[in-house]
Amino acid sequence: MKVEILAIGGAHIDRRARIFGDTKPGASNPGAWFEEAGGGVFNAARNLSRLGRSVRLIAPRGGDAAGQMVADAAERAGLDDQPVMFLDRATPSYTAILERDGNLVIALADMALYDAFTARRLKARSLRDSLAVATHVLTDANLPADTLAALAASCHAAGKGISAIAISPAKVTKFRGALPHLSHLFMNGAEAEAIAGTRPETPEGWPALLRAVGLCGGTVTSGSGPTIAFDSEGIALIEPLPLDKIADVTGAGDAFAAGFLAARLTGASLTDALRHGTASAAITLASLHATDENLSGERLLSQLALVPAARFLS
């Protein structure tokens, strides 16, 4: 079976609580919470599948009810789910507290199981076979640094592209050993600063800083501000239009990665891929969930009509 995208990384449970009124630190705040399957790679993989891409998912998972919830979500999204099972362990989880407007107050990540996905597991026959049939690999910083470096090196040796999702400023530094072999790294400003060690005066300065530390391609988002993207051939920038309503910011960066990558894999230019990523993120920002189950190629095209043109800078 030919696999267009092999997604290796985080697939876990997201628990999110939303405060009903103004946030009062150090006090009990009225609100409500819910849980769903999530994770950087998993969110992007589901979005890619809904956009018509063939995706195989490989992710560590516990033998518990949370693991079954992830499996059910993968099936609904049409993924070829090939988990690495740890029957006696708990599936990882992410718990976030959100303000009334959807912005993050604080989060707790219980991700110990991902540390068990060591570089040695990349030598397993099933995983080597999956790498062999994949056209492109997508990963995230939930996996150990040694595993990410080995995976990126394997892709480079096989002539395969590998894209990655930064996840957080604390986790993105795991990619330092993999940077020279990454095709593209999806980041926000805080994550890019953690990799570059500094921040430019304007978004246009990100490519030079990130290239200086060995990254040949990447995207840096800044919420409602400009998004900059670069590869070996040039730099592009887009300034998204303000959104009328943001339901939840969770998963927006993963949706951007999916829209951008889906476009690039079909031959889109850097500027067109930026628009596709921006449109995909906007759809997710309007949803209360980490992915929008109604995402489709047709809906993305409709959203594109609301996305401004991107500028090729050099």
mmCIF file of C-alpha atoms in Angstrom:
data_model
loop_
_atom_site.group_PDB
_atom_site.id
_atom_site.type_symbol
_atom_site.label_atom_id
_atom_site.label_comp_id
_atom_site.label_asym_id
_atom_site.label_seq_id
_atom_site.Cartn_x
_atom_site.Cartn_y
_atom_site.Cartn_z
ATOM 1 C CA MET A 1 0.000 0.000 0.000
ATOM 2 C CA LYS A 2 1.350 3.401 -0.992
ATOM 3 C CA VAL A 3 1.176 5.982 1.808
ATOM 4 C CA GLU A 4 1.283 9.641 0.824
ATOM 5 C CA ILE A 5 2.008 10.888 4.360
ATOM 6 C CA LEU A 6 3.389 8.910 7.294
ATOM 7 C CA ALA A 7 2.485 10.731 10.520
ATOM 8 C CA ILE A 8 4.640 9.766 13.519
ATOM 9 C CA GLY A 9 4.187 11.536 16.838
ATOM 10 C CA GLY A 10 1.591 12.664 19.325
ATOM 11 C CA ALA A 11 -1.912 11.170 19.513
ATOM 12 C CA HIS A 12 -3.456 11.537 22.937
ATOM 13 C CA ILE A 13 -6.364 12.969 24.921
ATOM 14 C CA ASP A 14 -7.018 16.713 25.099
ATOM 15 C CA ARG A 15 -8.984 17.940 28.099
ATOM 16 C CA ARG A 16 -10.051 21.579 27.907
ATOM 17 C CA ALA A 17 -11.864 23.681 30.468
ATOM 18 C CA ARG A 18 -13.377 27.059 29.576
ATOM 19 C CA ILE A 19 -13.989 29.793 32.134
ATOM 20 C CA PHE A 20 -17.430 31.377 31.778
ATOM 21 C CA GLY A 21 -16.640 34.875 33.091
ATOM 22 C CA ASP A 22 -13.602 37.044 33.658
ATOM 23 C CA THR A 23 -10.617 34.976 34.798
ATOM 24 C CA LYS A 24 -9.832 35.306 38.517
ATOM 25 C CA PRO A 25 -6.345 33.867 39.249
ATOM 26 C CA GLY A 26 -6.019 32.050 42.562
ATOM 27 C CA ALA A 27 -9.784 31.580 42.846
ATOM 28 C CA SER A 28 -12.479 29.131 41.827
ATOM 29 C CA ASN A 29 -13.825 30.088 38.400
ATOM 30 C CA PRO A 30 -17.188 28.852 37.089
ATOM 31 C CA GLY A 31 -16.807 26.973 33.820
ATOM 32 C CA ALA A 32 -17.159 23.685 31.992
ATOM 33 C CA TRP A 33 -14.813 21.148 30.470
ATOM 34 C CA PHE A 34 -14.794 18.426 27.827
ATOM 35 C CA GLU A 35 -12.310 15.968 26.368
ATOM 36 C CA GLU A 36 -11.492 14.710 22.887
ATOM 37 C CA ALA A 37 -8.672 13.022 21.020
ATOM 38 C CA GLY A 38 -5.825 15.379 20.102
ATOM 39 C CA GLY A 39 -2.079 15.764 19.687
ATOM 40 C CA GLY A 40 -0.059 17.770 17.158
ATOM 41 C CA VAL A 41 0.585 15.064 14.588
ATOM 42 C CA PHE A 42 -2.818 13.480 15.165
ATOM 43 C CA ASN A 43 -4.691 16.745 14.608
ATOM 44 C CA ALA A 44 -2.716 17.475 11.443
ATOM 45 C CA ALA A 45 -3.119 13.894 10.208
ATOM 46 C CA ARG A 46 -6.892 14.012 10.556
ATOM 47 C CA ASN A 47 -7.039 17.333 8.745
ATOM 48 C CA LEU A 48 -4.836 15.999 5.954
ATOM 49 C CA SER A 49 -7.089 12.971 5.563
ATOM 50 C CA ARG A 50 -10.182 15.183 5.329
ATOM 51 C CA LEU A 51 -8.380 17.182 2.641
ATOM 52 C CA GLY A 52 -8.039 14.009 0.586
ATOM 53 C CA ARG A 53 -4.522 12.889 1.466
ATOM 54 C CA SER A 54 -3.651 9.247 2.228
ATOM 55 C CA VAL A 55 -2.271 9.179 5.791
ATOM 56 C CA ARG A 56 -0.863 6.423 8.002
ATOM 57 C CA LEU A 57 -0.571 7.192 11.723
ATOM 58 C CA ILE A 58 2.072 5.673 14.020
ATOM 59 C CA ALA A 59 1.869 6.857 17.632
ATOM 60 C CA PRO A 60 2.498 5.447 21.138
ATOM 61 C CA ARG A 61 -0.701 4.534 22.941
ATOM 62 C CA GLY A 62 -1.725 2.976 26.238
ATOM 63 C CA GLY A 63 -4.048 0.034 26.672
ATOM 64 C CA ASP A 64 -6.804 2.082 28.302
ATOM 65 C CA ALA A 65 -10.099 3.805 27.514
ATOM 66 C CA ALA A 66 -8.257 6.936 26.413
ATOM 67 C CA GLY A 67 -6.299 4.877 23.897
ATOM 68 C CA GLN A 68 -9.551 3.495 22.516
ATOM 69 C CA MET A 69 -10.899 7.034 22.195
ATOM 70 C CA VAL A 70 -7.874 7.910 20.042
ATOM 71 C CA ALA A 71 -8.376 4.761 17.944
ATOM 72 C CA ASP A 72 -12.044 5.598 17.359
ATOM 73 C CA ALA A 73 -11.181 9.151 16.305
ATOM 74 C CA ALA A 74 -8.533 7.866 13.900
ATOM 75 C CA GLU A 75 -11.058 5.519 12.303
ATOM 76 C CA ARG A 76 -13.654 8.280 11.886
ATOM 77 C CA ALA A 77 -11.072 10.470 10.158
ATOM 78 C CA GLY A 78 -10.126 7.721 7.711
ATOM 79 C CA LEU A 79 -6.556 7.236 8.928
ATOM 80 C CA ASP A 80 -4.559 4.039 8.487
ATOM 81 C CA ASP A 81 -3.946 3.656 12.222
ATOM 82 C CA GLN A 82 -0.874 1.602 13.190
ATOM 83 C CA PRO A 83 -0.285 2.321 16.916
ATOM 84 C CA VAL A 84 2.697 1.308 19.027
ATOM 85 C CA MET A 85 0.896 -0.223 22.004
ATOM 86 C CA PHE A 86 1.991 -0.173 25.650
ATOM 87 C CA LEU A 87 -0.799 -2.191 27.234
ATOM 88 C CA ASP A 88 0.271 -1.528 30.831
ATOM 89 C CA ARG A 89 0.681 2.247 30.423
ATOM 90 C CA ALA A 90 -1.651 5.229 30.327
ATOM 91 C CA THR A 91 -2.262 7.082 27.079
ATOM 92 C CA PRO A 92 -0.724 10.593 27.239
ATOM 93 C CA SER A 93 -2.994 13.555 27.954
ATOM 94 C CA TYR A 94 -3.013 17.350 27.690
ATOM 95 C CA THR A 95 -5.190 19.432 30.017
ATOM 96 C CA ALA A 96 -5.763 23.129 29.272
ATOM 97 C CA ILE A 97 -7.632 25.952 30.996
ATOM 98 C CA LEU A 98 -9.024 28.509 28.558
ATOM 99 C CA GLU A 99 -10.346 32.012 29.099
ATOM 100 C CA ARG A 100 -13.837 32.953 27.966
ATOM 101 C CA ASP A 101 -12.452 34.196 24.621
ATOM 102 C CA GLY A 102 -10.641 30.899 23.989
ATOM 103 C CA ASN A 103 -7.116 32.025 24.849
ATOM 104 C CA LEU A 104 -4.965 29.733 26.957
ATOM 105 C CA VAL A 105 -4.518 30.437 30.686
ATOM 106 C CA ILE A 106 -2.399 27.408 31.623
ATOM 107 C CA ALA A 107 -1.943 23.812 30.519
ATOM 108 C CA LEU A 108 -0.537 20.571 31.895
ATOM 109 C CA ALA A 109 0.994 17.904 29.661
ATOM 110 C CA ASP A 110 1.214 14.313 30.969
ATOM 111 C CA MET A 111 3.331 12.894 28.164
ATOM 112 C CA ALA A 112 5.672 10.389 29.836
ATOM 113 C CA LEU A 113 4.705 7.547 27.487
ATOM 114 C CA TYR A 114 6.241 9.340 24.503
ATOM 115 C CA ASP A 115 9.681 8.928 26.087
ATOM 116 C CA ALA A 116 9.307 5.178 25.541
ATOM 117 C CA PHE A 117 9.279 5.717 21.769
ATOM 118 C CA THR A 118 13.067 5.552 21.532
ATOM 119 C CA ALA A 119 15.211 5.690 18.396
ATOM 120 C CA ARG A 120 15.580 1.911 18.635
ATOM 121 C CA ARG A 121 11.908 1.504 17.729
ATOM 122 C CA LEU A 122 12.591 3.019 14.308
ATOM 123 C CA LYS A 123 14.428 -0.210 13.487
ATOM 124 C CA ALA A 124 11.279 -2.323 13.889
ATOM 125 C CA ARG A 125 10.286 -4.067 10.660
ATOM 126 C CA SER A 126 6.785 -2.596 10.609
ATOM 127 C CA LEU A 127 8.048 0.950 10.967
ATOM 128 C CA ARG A 128 10.804 0.492 8.389
ATOM 129 C CA ASP A 129 8.197 -0.854 5.972
ATOM 130 C CA SER A 130 5.971 2.177 6.608
ATOM 131 C CA LEU A 131 8.861 4.544 5.958
ATOM 132 C CA ALA A 132 9.663 2.714 2.749
ATOM 133 C CA VAL A 133 6.187 3.180 1.254
ATOM 134 C CA ALA A 134 5.632 6.768 2.424
ATOM 135 C CA THR A 135 6.115 9.759 0.144
ATOM 136 C CA HIS A 136 6.486 12.295 2.971
ATOM 137 C CA VAL A 137 6.837 12.114 6.766
ATOM 138 C CA LEU A 138 5.201 14.382 9.335
ATOM 139 C CA THR A 139 6.322 14.361 12.964
ATOM 140 C CA ASP A 140 6.160 16.503 16.089
ATOM 141 C CA ALA A 141 8.195 17.372 19.179
ATOM 142 C CA ASN A 142 6.284 14.985 21.431
ATOM 143 C CA LEU A 143 8.882 12.309 20.614
ATOM 144 C CA PRO A 144 12.357 12.157 22.233
ATOM 145 C CA ALA A 145 15.158 14.236 20.690
ATOM 146 C CA ASP A 146 17.237 11.195 19.737
ATOM 147 C CA THR A 147 14.246 9.642 17.983
ATOM 148 C CA LEU A 148 13.564 12.826 16.027
ATOM 149 C CA ALA A 149 17.197 13.126 14.954
ATOM 150 C CA ALA A 150 17.294 9.477 13.843
ATOM 151 C CA LEU A 151 13.982 9.780 11.994
ATOM 152 C CA ALA A 152 15.086 12.935 10.165
ATOM 153 C CA ALA A 153 18.403 11.316 9.232
ATOM 154 C CA SER A 154 16.605 8.228 7.911
ATOM 155 C CA CYS A 155 14.326 10.360 5.755
ATOM 156 C CA HIS A 156 17.281 12.333 4.433
ATOM 157 C CA ALA A 157 19.159 9.139 3.563
ATOM 158 C CA ALA A 158 16.096 7.789 1.748
ATOM 159 C CA GLY A 159 15.528 11.046 -0.128
ATOM 160 C CA LYS A 160 12.163 11.659 1.567
ATOM 161 C CA GLY A 161 10.892 14.986 2.810
ATOM 162 C CA ILE A 162 10.077 15.362 6.497
ATOM 163 C CA SER A 163 8.006 18.150 8.029
ATOM 164 C CA ALA A 164 7.585 18.778 11.739
ATOM 165 C CA ILE A 165 5.298 20.565 14.203
ATOM 166 C CA ALA A 166 7.028 22.442 17.030
ATOM 167 C CA ILE A 167 4.311 21.812 19.701
ATOM 168 C CA SER A 168 5.682 24.283 22.306
ATOM 169 C CA PRO A 169 8.714 26.470 23.124
ATOM 170 C CA ALA A 170 9.870 23.881 25.663
ATOM 171 C CA LYS A 171 9.597 20.953 23.250
ATOM 172 C CA VAL A 172 10.759 22.458 19.958
ATOM 173 C CA THR A 173 14.385 22.422 21.138
ATOM 174 C CA LYS A 174 14.252 18.634 20.705
ATOM 175 C CA PHE A 175 14.620 19.301 16.989
ATOM 176 C CA ARG A 176 18.073 20.889 17.270
ATOM 177 C CA GLY A 177 19.808 17.663 16.231
ATOM 178 C CA ALA A 178 17.363 17.192 13.354
ATOM 179 C CA LEU A 179 17.324 20.721 11.892
ATOM 180 C CA PRO A 180 19.677 20.117 8.935
ATOM 181 C CA HIS A 181 17.478 17.268 7.679
ATOM 182 C CA LEU A 182 14.033 18.838 8.166
ATOM 183 C CA SER A 183 12.186 19.991 5.065
ATOM 184 C CA HIS A 184 9.889 22.288 7.022
ATOM 185 C CA LEU A 185 9.271 23.188 10.667
ATOM 186 C CA PHE A 186 5.927 24.736 11.688
ATOM 187 C CA MET A 187 6.345 27.200 14.584
ATOM 188 C CA ASN A 188 4.879 30.223 16.284
ATOM 189 C CA GLY A 189 7.024 33.158 17.366
ATOM 190 C CA ALA A 190 7.838 31.794 20.826
ATOM 191 C CA GLU A 191 8.859 28.430 19.383
ATOM 192 C CA ALA A 192 10.986 30.036 16.677
ATOM 193 C CA GLU A 193 12.724 32.143 19.329
ATOM 194 C CA ALA A 194 13.496 29.001 21.352
ATOM 195 C CA ILE A 195 15.217 27.516 18.300
ATOM 196 C CA ALA A 196 16.960 30.669 17.052
ATOM 197 C CA GLY A 197 17.945 31.943 20.492
ATOM 198 C CA THR A 198 16.712 35.444 19.670
ATOM 199 C CA ARG A 199 13.846 37.299 18.015
ATOM 200 C CA PRO A 200 14.002 39.655 15.000
ATOM 201 C CA GLU A 201 12.617 43.179 14.981
ATOM 202 C CA THR A 202 10.150 42.262 12.204
ATOM 203 C CA PRO A 203 8.740 38.929 10.916
ATOM 204 C CA GLU A 204 10.827 39.326 7.765
ATOM 205 C CA GLY A 205 13.903 38.665 9.914
ATOM 206 C CA TRP A 206 12.929 35.128 10.935
ATOM 207 C CA PRO A 207 14.316 33.268 7.888
ATOM 208 C CA ALA A 208 17.864 34.592 8.344
ATOM 209 C CA LEU A 209 17.883 33.682 12.051
ATOM 210 C CA LEU A 210 16.482 30.195 11.471
ATOM 211 C CA ARG A 211 18.702 29.452 8.496
ATOM 212 C CA ALA A 212 21.676 30.413 10.669
ATOM 213 C CA VAL A 213 20.904 27.518 13.030
ATOM 214 C CA GLY A 214 20.574 25.007 10.174
ATOM 215 C CA LEU A 215 16.885 25.052 9.200
ATOM 216 C CA CYS A 216 16.282 25.144 5.439
ATOM 217 C CA GLY A 217 12.513 25.630 5.526
ATOM 218 C CA GLY A 218 9.928 26.779 8.023
ATOM 219 C CA THR A 219 6.854 28.786 8.890
ATOM 220 C CA VAL A 220 6.443 31.235 11.777
ATOM 221 C CA THR A 221 2.906 32.275 12.698
ATOM 222 C CA SER A 222 2.005 35.116 15.050
ATOM 223 C CA GLY A 223 -1.668 34.656 15.881
ATOM 224 C CA SER A 224 -3.631 37.334 14.043
ATOM 225 C CA GLY A 225 -0.379 38.957 12.896
ATOM 226 C CA PRO A 226 1.741 38.222 9.805
ATOM 227 C CA THR A 227 2.889 34.695 8.964
ATOM 228 C CA ILE A 228 6.285 34.215 7.344
ATOM 229 C CA ALA A 229 7.359 31.141 5.387
ATOM 230 C CA PHE A 230 10.648 30.268 3.759
ATOM 231 C CA ASP A 231 12.360 27.461 1.897
ATOM 232 C CA SER A 232 15.594 27.071 -0.062
ATOM 233 C CA GLU A 233 14.189 29.181 -2.895
ATOM 234 C CA GLY A 234 12.637 32.164 -1.174
ATOM 235 C CA ILE A 235 10.545 33.893 1.485
ATOM 236 C CA ALA A 236 6.826 34.674 1.532
ATOM 237 C CA LEU A 237 4.559 36.584 3.923
ATOM 238 C CA ILE A 238 0.828 36.757 4.497
ATOM 239 C CA GLU A 239 -1.200 39.116 6.687
ATOM 240 C CA PRO A 240 -4.459 37.347 7.627
ATOM 241 C CA LEU A 241 -7.666 39.323 7.846
ATOM 242 C CA PRO A 242 -9.224 39.636 11.341
ATOM 243 C CA LEU A 243 -11.692 36.867 12.199
ATOM 244 C CA ASP A 244 -15.186 37.743 13.419
ATOM 245 C CA LYS A 245 -15.116 35.076 16.120
ATOM 246 C CA ILE A 246 -12.589 32.679 17.616
ATOM 247 C CA ALA A 247 -14.205 29.711 19.333
ATOM 248 C CA ASP A 248 -11.010 27.964 20.463
ATOM 249 C CA VAL A 249 -7.336 28.344 19.527
ATOM 250 C CA THR A 250 -6.564 24.667 20.188
ATOM 251 C CA GLY A 251 -5.413 22.884 17.031
ATOM 252 C CA ALA A 252 -5.168 25.997 14.854
ATOM 253 C CA GLY A 253 -1.421 25.599 14.318
ATOM 254 C CA ASP A 254 -1.867 21.919 13.460
ATOM 255 C CA ALA A 255 -4.593 22.838 10.972
ATOM 256 C CA PHE A 256 -2.290 25.436 9.414
ATOM 257 C CA ALA A 257 0.388 22.750 9.013
ATOM 258 C CA ALA A 258 -2.111 20.405 7.352
ATOM 259 C CA GLY A 259 -3.404 22.978 4.900
ATOM 260 C CA PHE A 260 0.088 24.192 4.036
ATOM 261 C CA LEU A 261 1.519 20.682 3.623
ATOM 262 C CA ALA A 262 -1.440 19.390 1.598
ATOM 263 C CA ALA A 263 -0.950 22.254 -0.844
ATOM 264 C CA ARG A 264 2.818 21.819 -1.096
ATOM 265 C CA LEU A 265 2.499 18.091 -1.788
ATOM 266 C CA THR A 266 0.317 18.880 -4.786
ATOM 267 C CA GLY A 267 2.894 21.308 -6.192
ATOM 268 C CA ALA A 268 1.599 24.613 -4.818
ATOM 269 C CA SER A 269 3.946 27.564 -4.576
ATOM 270 C CA LEU A 270 5.109 28.910 -1.226
ATOM 271 C CA THR A 271 2.611 31.783 -1.432
ATOM 272 C CA ASP A 272 -0.317 29.502 -2.340
ATOM 273 C CA ALA A 273 0.592 27.087 0.459
ATOM 274 C CA LEU A 274 0.565 30.010 2.912
ATOM 275 C CA ARG A 275 -2.978 30.874 1.848
ATOM 276 C CA HIS A 276 -4.120 27.247 2.178
ATOM 277 C CA GLY A 277 -2.600 26.990 5.649
ATOM 278 C CA THR A 278 -4.234 30.253 6.714
ATOM 279 C CA ALA A 279 -7.636 29.115 5.430
ATOM 280 C CA SER A 280 -7.367 25.768 7.198
ATOM 281 C CA ALA A 281 -6.423 27.457 10.486
ATOM 282 C CA ALA A 282 -9.361 29.879 10.191
ATOM 283 C CA ILE A 283 -11.812 26.981 9.833
ATOM 284 C CA THR A 284 -10.443 25.364 12.986
ATOM 285 C CA LEU A 285 -10.431 28.624 14.960
ATOM 286 C CA ALA A 286 -14.186 28.835 14.382
ATOM 287 C CA SER A 287 -14.677 25.337 15.836
ATOM 288 C CA LEU A 288 -14.896 24.338 19.495
ATOM 289 C CA HIS A 289 -12.834 21.250 18.655
ATOM 290 C CA ALA A 290 -9.143 20.717 17.896
ATOM 291 C CA THR A 291 -10.128 19.622 14.394
ATOM 292 C CA ASP A 292 -13.259 20.409 12.426
ATOM 293 C CA GLU A 293 -14.930 17.186 11.311
ATOM 294 C CA ASN A 294 -16.592 19.086 8.451
ATOM 295 C CA LEU A 295 -13.288 20.142 6.926
ATOM 296 C CA SER A 296 -13.037 19.159 3.274
ATOM 297 C CA GLY A 297 -11.309 20.240 0.117
ATOM 298 C CA GLU A 298 -14.461 22.065 -0.988
ATOM 299 C CA ARG A 299 -14.832 23.918 2.299
ATOM 300 C CA LEU A 300 -11.163 24.926 2.222
ATOM 301 C CA LEU A 301 -11.605 26.360 -1.270
ATOM 302 C CA SER A 302 -14.588 28.356 -0.032
ATOM 303 C CA GLN A 303 -12.567 29.730 2.893
ATOM 304 C CA LEU A 304 -9.745 30.677 0.532
ATOM 305 C CA ALA A 305 -11.979 33.371 -0.944
ATOM 306 C CA LEU A 306 -11.642 35.187 2.399
ATOM 307 C CA VAL A 307 -7.859 34.899 2.574
ATOM 308 C CA PRO A 308 -5.726 37.746 1.171
ATOM 309 C CA ALA A 309 -2.905 37.209 -1.261
ATOM 310 C CA ALA A 310 0.509 36.303 0.109
ATOM 311 C CA ARG A 311 3.573 38.277 -0.946
ATOM 312 C CA PHE A 312 6.752 36.661 -2.239
ATOM 313 C CA LEU A 313 9.555 38.690 -0.654
ATOM 314 C CA SER A 314 12.633 37.156 -2.271
#
